[in-house]
Amino acid sequence: MSKTAGNEHIKMLIVIGPTAVGKSSVLEHLLRDYPRLCDIITYTTRPMRAGESEGNPYHFVSEEEFKKQVGENRFLEWAIVHGRMYGTPRDQVESANTEGKVCIMDIDVQGAKKMMDEYPGAVTIFLMPPSMDALRQRFLKRGVTSEADLAKRLESAQKEMAQCQDFKHVIVNDDFDSAYAEIRKIIENILENQ
Ligand code: 5GP
């Protein structure tokens, strides 16, 4: 039996794009505007940042705990992003599907490709910055630790952006309202056909 057997009809929305491009604002707006959407709280081994707490925006676990969960097949996909482990929990996605909800998630390009293999009905949106310079300004505003840190983030953003054509929709987040209006059309289409 193929690994996607039974998953073909399942719809979900995956938002991909470089850090600081605006993915979390998109997800926040979608959750506020569409009650049938369900946010997936993914797992990470990275340390919590100021203003974060357990479950917001991640389940924060040790590397040992993460590896244990990998061994128990608890992740639909997992990847190393910026040197830390991140994984999408199988149970949250499955219970959302059982409840007739549509999952939305913010994961990296590697994870999104694995989810597309597993769930052929997954709709993907790659959110693009208007320019590299705009992205650099967003990184600086968010706080970078050094020039090397900034360079590393810009390099990984460029690698991700080079893969944007592998995803169904590419939307430039120049003006948030117009980018969000395009995203609303996509999600409304998913919800009508689910
Ligand atoms: P940050 O630690 O800055 O919040 O996120 C770093 C990156 O990890 C983001 O680009 C986000 O999309 C990605 N990410 C978050 N959760 C997951 C996950 O469960 N799986 C994968 N593959 N990537 C994730």
PDB file of C-alpha atoms and ligand atoms in Angstrom:
ATOM      1  CA  MET A   1       0.000   0.000   0.000  1.00  0.00           C
ATOM      2  CA  SER A   2       1.373   3.466  -0.833  1.00  0.00           C
ATOM      3  CA  LYS A   3       2.231   5.621   2.142  1.00  0.00           C
ATOM      4  CA  THR A   4      -0.266   8.276   1.051  1.00  0.00           C
ATOM      5  CA  ALA A   5      -3.135   5.783   0.799  1.00  0.00           C
ATOM      6  CA  GLY A   6      -6.128   7.273   2.594  1.00  0.00           C
ATOM      7  CA  ASN A   7      -4.521  10.727   2.816  1.00  0.00           C
ATOM      8  CA  GLU A   8      -5.362  12.002  -0.659  1.00  0.00           C
ATOM      9  CA  HIS A   9      -8.575  13.763   0.389  1.00  0.00           C
ATOM     10  CA  ILE A  10      -6.983  15.546   3.352  1.00  0.00           C
ATOM     11  CA  LYS A  11      -6.477  19.254   2.824  1.00  0.00           C
ATOM     12  CA  MET A  12      -4.042  21.396   4.752  1.00  0.00           C
ATOM     13  CA  LEU A  13      -2.241  24.677   4.235  1.00  0.00           C
ATOM     14  CA  ILE A  14       1.521  24.965   4.620  1.00  0.00           C
ATOM     15  CA  VAL A  15       3.127  28.406   4.640  1.00  0.00           C
ATOM     16  CA  ILE A  16       6.805  28.401   3.794  1.00  0.00           C
ATOM     17  CA  GLY A  17       9.371  31.176   3.469  1.00  0.00           C
ATOM     18  CA  PRO A  18      12.443  32.679   5.103  1.00  0.00           C
ATOM     19  CA  THR A  19      12.423  33.641   8.787  1.00  0.00           C
ATOM     20  CA  ALA A  20      10.943  37.113   9.374  1.00  0.00           C
ATOM     21  CA  VAL A  21       9.074  37.177   6.066  1.00  0.00           C
ATOM     22  CA  GLY A  22       5.726  37.409   7.908  1.00  0.00           C
ATOM     23  CA  LYS A  23       4.552  33.769   8.138  1.00  0.00           C
ATOM     24  CA  SER A  24       3.422  34.018  11.756  1.00  0.00           C
ATOM     25  CA  SER A  25       1.316  37.131  11.061  1.00  0.00           C
ATOM     26  CA  VAL A  26      -0.350  35.290   8.190  1.00  0.00           C
ATOM     27  CA  LEU A  27      -1.114  32.313  10.439  1.00  0.00           C
ATOM     28  CA  GLU A  28      -2.427  34.567  13.229  1.00  0.00           C
ATOM     29  CA  HIS A  29      -4.784  36.355  10.834  1.00  0.00           C
ATOM     30  CA  LEU A  30      -6.011  33.083   9.314  1.00  0.00           C
ATOM     31  CA  LEU A  31      -6.748  31.573  12.736  1.00  0.00           C
ATOM     32  CA  ARG A  32      -8.631  34.705  13.742  1.00  0.00           C
ATOM     33  CA  ASP A  33     -10.687  34.825  10.520  1.00  0.00           C
ATOM     34  CA  TYR A  34     -11.465  31.121   9.924  1.00  0.00           C
ATOM     35  CA  PRO A  35     -12.590  29.031  12.909  1.00  0.00           C
ATOM     36  CA  ARG A  36     -12.321  25.786  10.951  1.00  0.00           C
ATOM     37  CA  LEU A  37      -8.569  26.172  10.754  1.00  0.00           C
ATOM     38  CA  CYS A  38      -6.384  24.501  13.312  1.00  0.00           C
ATOM     39  CA  ASP A  39      -2.853  25.579  14.181  1.00  0.00           C
ATOM     40  CA  ILE A  40      -0.291  22.821  14.600  1.00  0.00           C
ATOM     41  CA  ILE A  41       2.086  23.481  17.487  1.00  0.00           C
ATOM     42  CA  THR A  42       5.308  21.882  16.336  1.00  0.00           C
ATOM     43  CA  TYR A  43       8.192  20.685  18.516  1.00  0.00           C
ATOM     44  CA  THR A  44      11.662  22.137  18.733  1.00  0.00           C
ATOM     45  CA  THR A  45      14.910  21.693  20.630  1.00  0.00           C
ATOM     46  CA  ARG A  46      15.864  25.359  20.267  1.00  0.00           C
ATOM     47  CA  PRO A  47      15.889  27.478  23.430  1.00  0.00           C
ATOM     48  CA  MET A  48      12.906  29.680  24.181  1.00  0.00           C
ATOM     49  CA  ARG A  49      13.252  33.327  23.227  1.00  0.00           C
ATOM     50  CA  ALA A  50      12.008  36.301  25.233  1.00  0.00           C
ATOM     51  CA  GLY A  51       8.217  36.464  25.127  1.00  0.00           C
ATOM     52  CA  GLU A  52       7.827  32.759  24.310  1.00  0.00           C
ATOM     53  CA  SER A  53       6.484  30.059  26.630  1.00  0.00           C
ATOM     54  CA  GLU A  54       5.729  26.334  26.472  1.00  0.00           C
ATOM     55  CA  GLY A  55       3.246  25.821  23.612  1.00  0.00           C
ATOM     56  CA  ASN A  56       3.765  29.351  22.288  1.00  0.00           C
ATOM     57  CA  PRO A  57       4.801  29.095  19.534  1.00  0.00           C
ATOM     58  CA  TYR A  58       6.389  25.640  20.032  1.00  0.00           C
ATOM     59  CA  HIS A  59       6.510  22.714  22.367  1.00  0.00           C
ATOM     60  CA  PHE A  60      10.030  23.160  23.671  1.00  0.00           C
ATOM     61  CA  VAL A  61      11.768  19.857  24.420  1.00  0.00           C
ATOM     62  CA  SER A  62      15.293  18.630  25.099  1.00  0.00           C
ATOM     63  CA  GLU A  63      17.278  16.900  22.363  1.00  0.00           C
ATOM     64  CA  GLU A  64      16.942  13.665  24.303  1.00  0.00           C
ATOM     65  CA  GLU A  65      13.144  13.961  24.436  1.00  0.00           C
ATOM     66  CA  PHE A  66      12.985  14.904  20.746  1.00  0.00           C
ATOM     67  CA  LYS A  67      15.058  11.859  19.744  1.00  0.00           C
ATOM     68  CA  LYS A  68      12.871   9.634  21.904  1.00  0.00           C
ATOM     69  CA  GLN A  69       9.798  10.919  20.051  1.00  0.00           C
ATOM     70  CA  VAL A  70      11.522  10.348  16.691  1.00  0.00           C
ATOM     71  CA  GLY A  71      12.142   6.729  17.790  1.00  0.00           C
ATOM     72  CA  GLU A  72       8.460   6.372  18.652  1.00  0.00           C
ATOM     73  CA  ASN A  73       7.484   7.626  15.175  1.00  0.00           C
ATOM     74  CA  ARG A  74       5.607  10.561  16.683  1.00  0.00           C
ATOM     75  CA  PHE A  75       6.589  13.028  13.931  1.00  0.00           C
ATOM     76  CA  LEU A  76       5.128  13.136  10.442  1.00  0.00           C
ATOM     77  CA  GLU A  77       8.326  14.880   9.436  1.00  0.00           C
ATOM     78  CA  TRP A  78      11.242  16.395  11.229  1.00  0.00           C
ATOM     79  CA  ALA A  79      14.225  18.424  10.115  1.00  0.00           C
ATOM     80  CA  ILE A  80      17.256  20.270  11.362  1.00  0.00           C
ATOM     81  CA  VAL A  81      16.784  23.999  10.809  1.00  0.00           C
ATOM     82  CA  HIS A  82      19.549  26.457  11.756  1.00  0.00           C
ATOM     83  CA  GLY A  83      21.202  23.657  13.740  1.00  0.00           C
ATOM     84  CA  ARG A  84      18.134  22.748  15.860  1.00  0.00           C
ATOM     85  CA  MET A  85      15.553  19.985  15.524  1.00  0.00           C
ATOM     86  CA  TYR A  86      11.955  20.769  14.579  1.00  0.00           C
ATOM     87  CA  GLY A  87       9.137  18.253  14.078  1.00  0.00           C
ATOM     88  CA  THR A  88       5.456  18.089  13.135  1.00  0.00           C
ATOM     89  CA  PRO A  89       3.481  15.952  15.589  1.00  0.00           C
ATOM     90  CA  ARG A  90       1.448  13.175  14.018  1.00  0.00           C
ATOM     91  CA  ASP A  91      -1.244  13.162  16.734  1.00  0.00           C
ATOM     92  CA  GLN A  92      -2.215  16.837  16.326  1.00  0.00           C
ATOM     93  CA  VAL A  93      -2.569  16.514  12.559  1.00  0.00           C
ATOM     94  CA  GLU A  94      -4.552  13.297  12.824  1.00  0.00           C
ATOM     95  CA  SER A  95      -6.965  14.602  15.450  1.00  0.00           C
ATOM     96  CA  ALA A  96      -7.520  17.832  13.495  1.00  0.00           C
ATOM     97  CA  ASN A  97      -8.400  15.726  10.445  1.00  0.00           C
ATOM     98  CA  THR A  98     -10.762  13.553  12.469  1.00  0.00           C
ATOM     99  CA  GLU A  99     -12.526  16.671  13.764  1.00  0.00           C
ATOM    100  CA  GLY A 100     -12.984  17.973  10.193  1.00  0.00           C
ATOM    101  CA  LYS A 101     -10.586  20.867  10.750  1.00  0.00           C
ATOM    102  CA  VAL A 102      -8.037  22.085   8.227  1.00  0.00           C
ATOM    103  CA  CYS A 103      -4.483  22.227   9.581  1.00  0.00           C
ATOM    104  CA  ILE A 104      -2.289  25.204   8.909  1.00  0.00           C
ATOM    105  CA  MET A 105       1.407  25.146   9.620  1.00  0.00           C
ATOM    106  CA  ASP A 106       4.613  27.083   9.289  1.00  0.00           C
ATOM    107  CA  ILE A 107       7.457  24.667   8.561  1.00  0.00           C
ATOM    108  CA  ASP A 108      10.658  24.854   6.548  1.00  0.00           C
ATOM    109  CA  VAL A 109      11.151  23.812   2.902  1.00  0.00           C
ATOM    110  CA  GLN A 110      12.468  20.325   3.774  1.00  0.00           C
ATOM    111  CA  GLY A 111       9.499  19.634   6.054  1.00  0.00           C
ATOM    112  CA  ALA A 112       7.009  21.040   3.538  1.00  0.00           C
ATOM    113  CA  LYS A 113       8.313  18.704   0.826  1.00  0.00           C
ATOM    114  CA  LYS A 114       7.976  15.682   3.130  1.00  0.00           C
ATOM    115  CA  MET A 115       4.417  16.718   4.039  1.00  0.00           C
ATOM    116  CA  MET A 116       3.540  17.116   0.340  1.00  0.00           C
ATOM    117  CA  ASP A 117       4.678  13.511  -0.241  1.00  0.00           C
ATOM    118  CA  GLU A 118       2.634  12.267   2.682  1.00  0.00           C
ATOM    119  CA  TYR A 119      -0.406  14.481   2.022  1.00  0.00           C
ATOM    120  CA  PRO A 120      -0.855  15.090  -1.720  1.00  0.00           C
ATOM    121  CA  GLY A 121      -3.816  17.390  -0.922  1.00  0.00           C
ATOM    122  CA  ALA A 122      -1.565  19.804   0.992  1.00  0.00           C
ATOM    123  CA  VAL A 123      -1.652  23.305  -0.473  1.00  0.00           C
ATOM    124  CA  THR A 124       1.620  25.205  -0.175  1.00  0.00           C
ATOM    125  CA  ILE A 125       2.269  28.928  -0.209  1.00  0.00           C
ATOM    126  CA  PHE A 126       5.807  30.281  -0.408  1.00  0.00           C
ATOM    127  CA  LEU A 127       5.871  33.753   1.114  1.00  0.00           C
ATOM    128  CA  MET A 128       8.563  35.911  -0.512  1.00  0.00           C
ATOM    129  CA  PRO A 129      10.113  39.117   0.776  1.00  0.00           C
ATOM    130  CA  PRO A 130       9.868  42.002  -1.720  1.00  0.00           C
ATOM    131  CA  SER A 131      13.694  42.111  -1.924  1.00  0.00           C
ATOM    132  CA  MET A 132      16.811  40.838  -0.156  1.00  0.00           C
ATOM    133  CA  ASP A 133      17.313  44.315   1.242  1.00  0.00           C
ATOM    134  CA  ALA A 134      13.824  44.330   2.759  1.00  0.00           C
ATOM    135  CA  LEU A 135      14.558  40.941   4.331  1.00  0.00           C
ATOM    136  CA  ARG A 136      17.856  42.235   5.734  1.00  0.00           C
ATOM    137  CA  GLN A 137      15.972  45.161   7.347  1.00  0.00           C
ATOM    138  CA  ARG A 138      13.463  42.721   8.869  1.00  0.00           C
ATOM    139  CA  PHE A 139      16.276  40.587  10.308  1.00  0.00           C
ATOM    140  CA  LEU A 140      17.929  43.681  11.795  1.00  0.00           C
ATOM    141  CA  LYS A 141      14.642  44.845  13.310  1.00  0.00           C
ATOM    142  CA  ARG A 142      14.050  41.430  14.840  1.00  0.00           C
ATOM    143  CA  GLY A 143      17.557  41.385  16.326  1.00  0.00           C
ATOM    144  CA  VAL A 144      20.618  39.602  15.029  1.00  0.00           C
ATOM    145  CA  THR A 145      23.524  38.667  17.273  1.00  0.00           C
ATOM    146  CA  SER A 146      26.388  39.528  14.880  1.00  0.00           C
ATOM    147  CA  GLU A 147      27.352  40.254  11.266  1.00  0.00           C
ATOM    148  CA  ALA A 148      28.048  36.510  10.888  1.00  0.00           C
ATOM    149  CA  ASP A 149      24.574  35.685  12.192  1.00  0.00           C
ATOM    150  CA  LEU A 150      23.023  38.136   9.707  1.00  0.00           C
ATOM    151  CA  ALA A 151      25.064  36.663   6.841  1.00  0.00           C
ATOM    152  CA  LYS A 152      24.049  33.108   7.824  1.00  0.00           C
ATOM    153  CA  ARG A 153      20.364  33.992   7.903  1.00  0.00           C
ATOM    154  CA  LEU A 154      20.542  35.767   4.545  1.00  0.00           C
ATOM    155  CA  GLU A 155      22.345  32.800   3.008  1.00  0.00           C
ATOM    156  CA  SER A 156      19.785  30.298   4.264  1.00  0.00           C
ATOM    157  CA  ALA A 157      16.950  32.597   3.098  1.00  0.00           C
ATOM    158  CA  GLN A 158      18.496  32.643  -0.376  1.00  0.00           C
ATOM    159  CA  LYS A 159      18.740  28.837  -0.435  1.00  0.00           C
ATOM    160  CA  GLU A 160      15.079  28.564   0.525  1.00  0.00           C
ATOM    161  CA  MET A 161      13.984  31.177  -1.998  1.00  0.00           C
ATOM    162  CA  ALA A 162      15.790  29.278  -4.763  1.00  0.00           C
ATOM    163  CA  GLN A 163      13.300  26.442  -4.169  1.00  0.00           C
ATOM    164  CA  CYS A 164      10.134  28.571  -4.260  1.00  0.00           C
ATOM    165  CA  GLN A 165       9.010  27.110  -7.594  1.00  0.00           C
ATOM    166  CA  ASP A 166       8.581  23.695  -5.945  1.00  0.00           C
ATOM    167  CA  PHE A 167       5.512  25.054  -4.140  1.00  0.00           C
ATOM    168  CA  LYS A 168       2.050  25.714  -5.471  1.00  0.00           C
ATOM    169  CA  HIS A 169       1.705  29.447  -4.800  1.00  0.00           C
ATOM    170  CA  VAL A 170       4.387  32.105  -4.502  1.00  0.00           C
ATOM    171  CA  ILE A 171       3.147  35.323  -2.877  1.00  0.00           C
ATOM    172  CA  VAL A 172       5.259  38.432  -2.340  1.00  0.00           C
ATOM    173  CA  ASN A 173       4.708  39.972   1.081  1.00  0.00           C
ATOM    174  CA  ASP A 174       5.347  43.593   0.159  1.00  0.00           C
ATOM    175  CA  ASP A 175       2.081  45.051   1.348  1.00  0.00           C
ATOM    176  CA  PHE A 176       0.632  42.723   4.018  1.00  0.00           C
ATOM    177  CA  ASP A 177      -3.027  43.500   3.240  1.00  0.00           C
ATOM    178  CA  SER A 178      -2.738  42.616  -0.424  1.00  0.00           C
ATOM    179  CA  ALA A 179      -0.665  39.484   0.275  1.00  0.00           C
ATOM    180  CA  TYR A 180      -3.249  38.423   2.858  1.00  0.00           C
ATOM    181  CA  ALA A 181      -6.128  39.064   0.425  1.00  0.00           C
ATOM    182  CA  GLU A 182      -4.498  36.580  -1.999  1.00  0.00           C
ATOM    183  CA  ILE A 183      -4.035  34.055   0.797  1.00  0.00           C
ATOM    184  CA  ARG A 184      -7.691  34.393   1.821  1.00  0.00           C
ATOM    185  CA  LYS A 185      -8.758  33.389  -1.694  1.00  0.00           C
ATOM    186  CA  ILE A 186      -6.590  30.272  -1.450  1.00  0.00           C
ATOM    187  CA  ILE A 187      -7.879  29.239   1.954  1.00  0.00           C
ATOM    188  CA  GLU A 188     -11.510  29.890   0.985  1.00  0.00           C
ATOM    189  CA  ASN A 189     -11.040  27.619  -1.989  1.00  0.00           C
ATOM    190  CA  ILE A 190      -9.603  24.900   0.280  1.00  0.00           C
ATOM    191  CA  LEU A 191     -12.478  25.251   2.782  1.00  0.00           C
ATOM    192  CA  GLU A 192     -15.136  25.122   0.047  1.00  0.00           C
ATOM    193  CA  ASN A 193     -13.693  21.925  -1.381  1.00  0.00           C
ATOM    194  CA  GLN A 194     -12.851  20.119   1.844  1.00  0.00           C
TER     195      GLN A 194
HETATM  196  P1  5GP B   1      12.186  29.750  14.512  1.00  0.00           P
HETATM  197  O1  5GP B   1      12.970  28.905  15.439  1.00  0.00           O
HETATM  198  O2  5GP B   1      12.926  30.964  14.052  1.00  0.00           O
HETATM  199  O3  5GP B   1      10.823  30.049  15.065  1.00  0.00           O
HETATM  200  O4  5GP B   1      11.878  28.866  13.212  1.00  0.00           O
HETATM  201  C1  5GP B   1      12.872  28.404  12.371  1.00  0.00           C
HETATM  202  C2  5GP B   1      12.243  27.677  11.194  1.00  0.00           C
HETATM  203  O5  5GP B   1      11.781  26.399  11.605  1.00  0.00           O
HETATM  204  C3  5GP B   1      11.040  28.371  10.550  1.00  0.00           C
HETATM  205  O6  5GP B   1      11.366  28.625   9.197  1.00  0.00           O
HETATM  206  C4  5GP B   1       9.930  27.358  10.625  1.00  0.00           C
HETATM  207  O7  5GP B   1       9.213  27.342   9.416  1.00  0.00           O
HETATM  208  C5  5GP B   1      10.665  26.045  10.824  1.00  0.00           C
HETATM  209  N1  5GP B   1       9.848  25.053  11.538  1.00  0.00           N
HETATM  210  C6  5GP B   1       9.058  25.237  12.625  1.00  0.00           C
HETATM  211  N2  5GP B   1       8.478  24.080  12.997  1.00  0.00           N
HETATM  212  C7  5GP B   1       8.892  23.136  12.128  1.00  0.00           C
HETATM  213  C8  5GP B   1       8.622  21.733  11.982  1.00  0.00           C
HETATM  214  O8  5GP B   1       7.885  21.105  12.741  1.00  0.00           O
HETATM  215  N3  5GP B   1       9.247  21.092  10.957  1.00  0.00           N
HETATM  216  C9  5GP B   1      10.076  21.732  10.087  1.00  0.00           C
HETATM  217  N4  5GP B   1      10.609  21.005   9.105  1.00  0.00           N
HETATM  218  N5  5GP B   1      10.346  23.044  10.194  1.00  0.00           N
HETATM  219  C10 5GP B   1       9.768  23.741  11.202  1.00  0.00           C
END
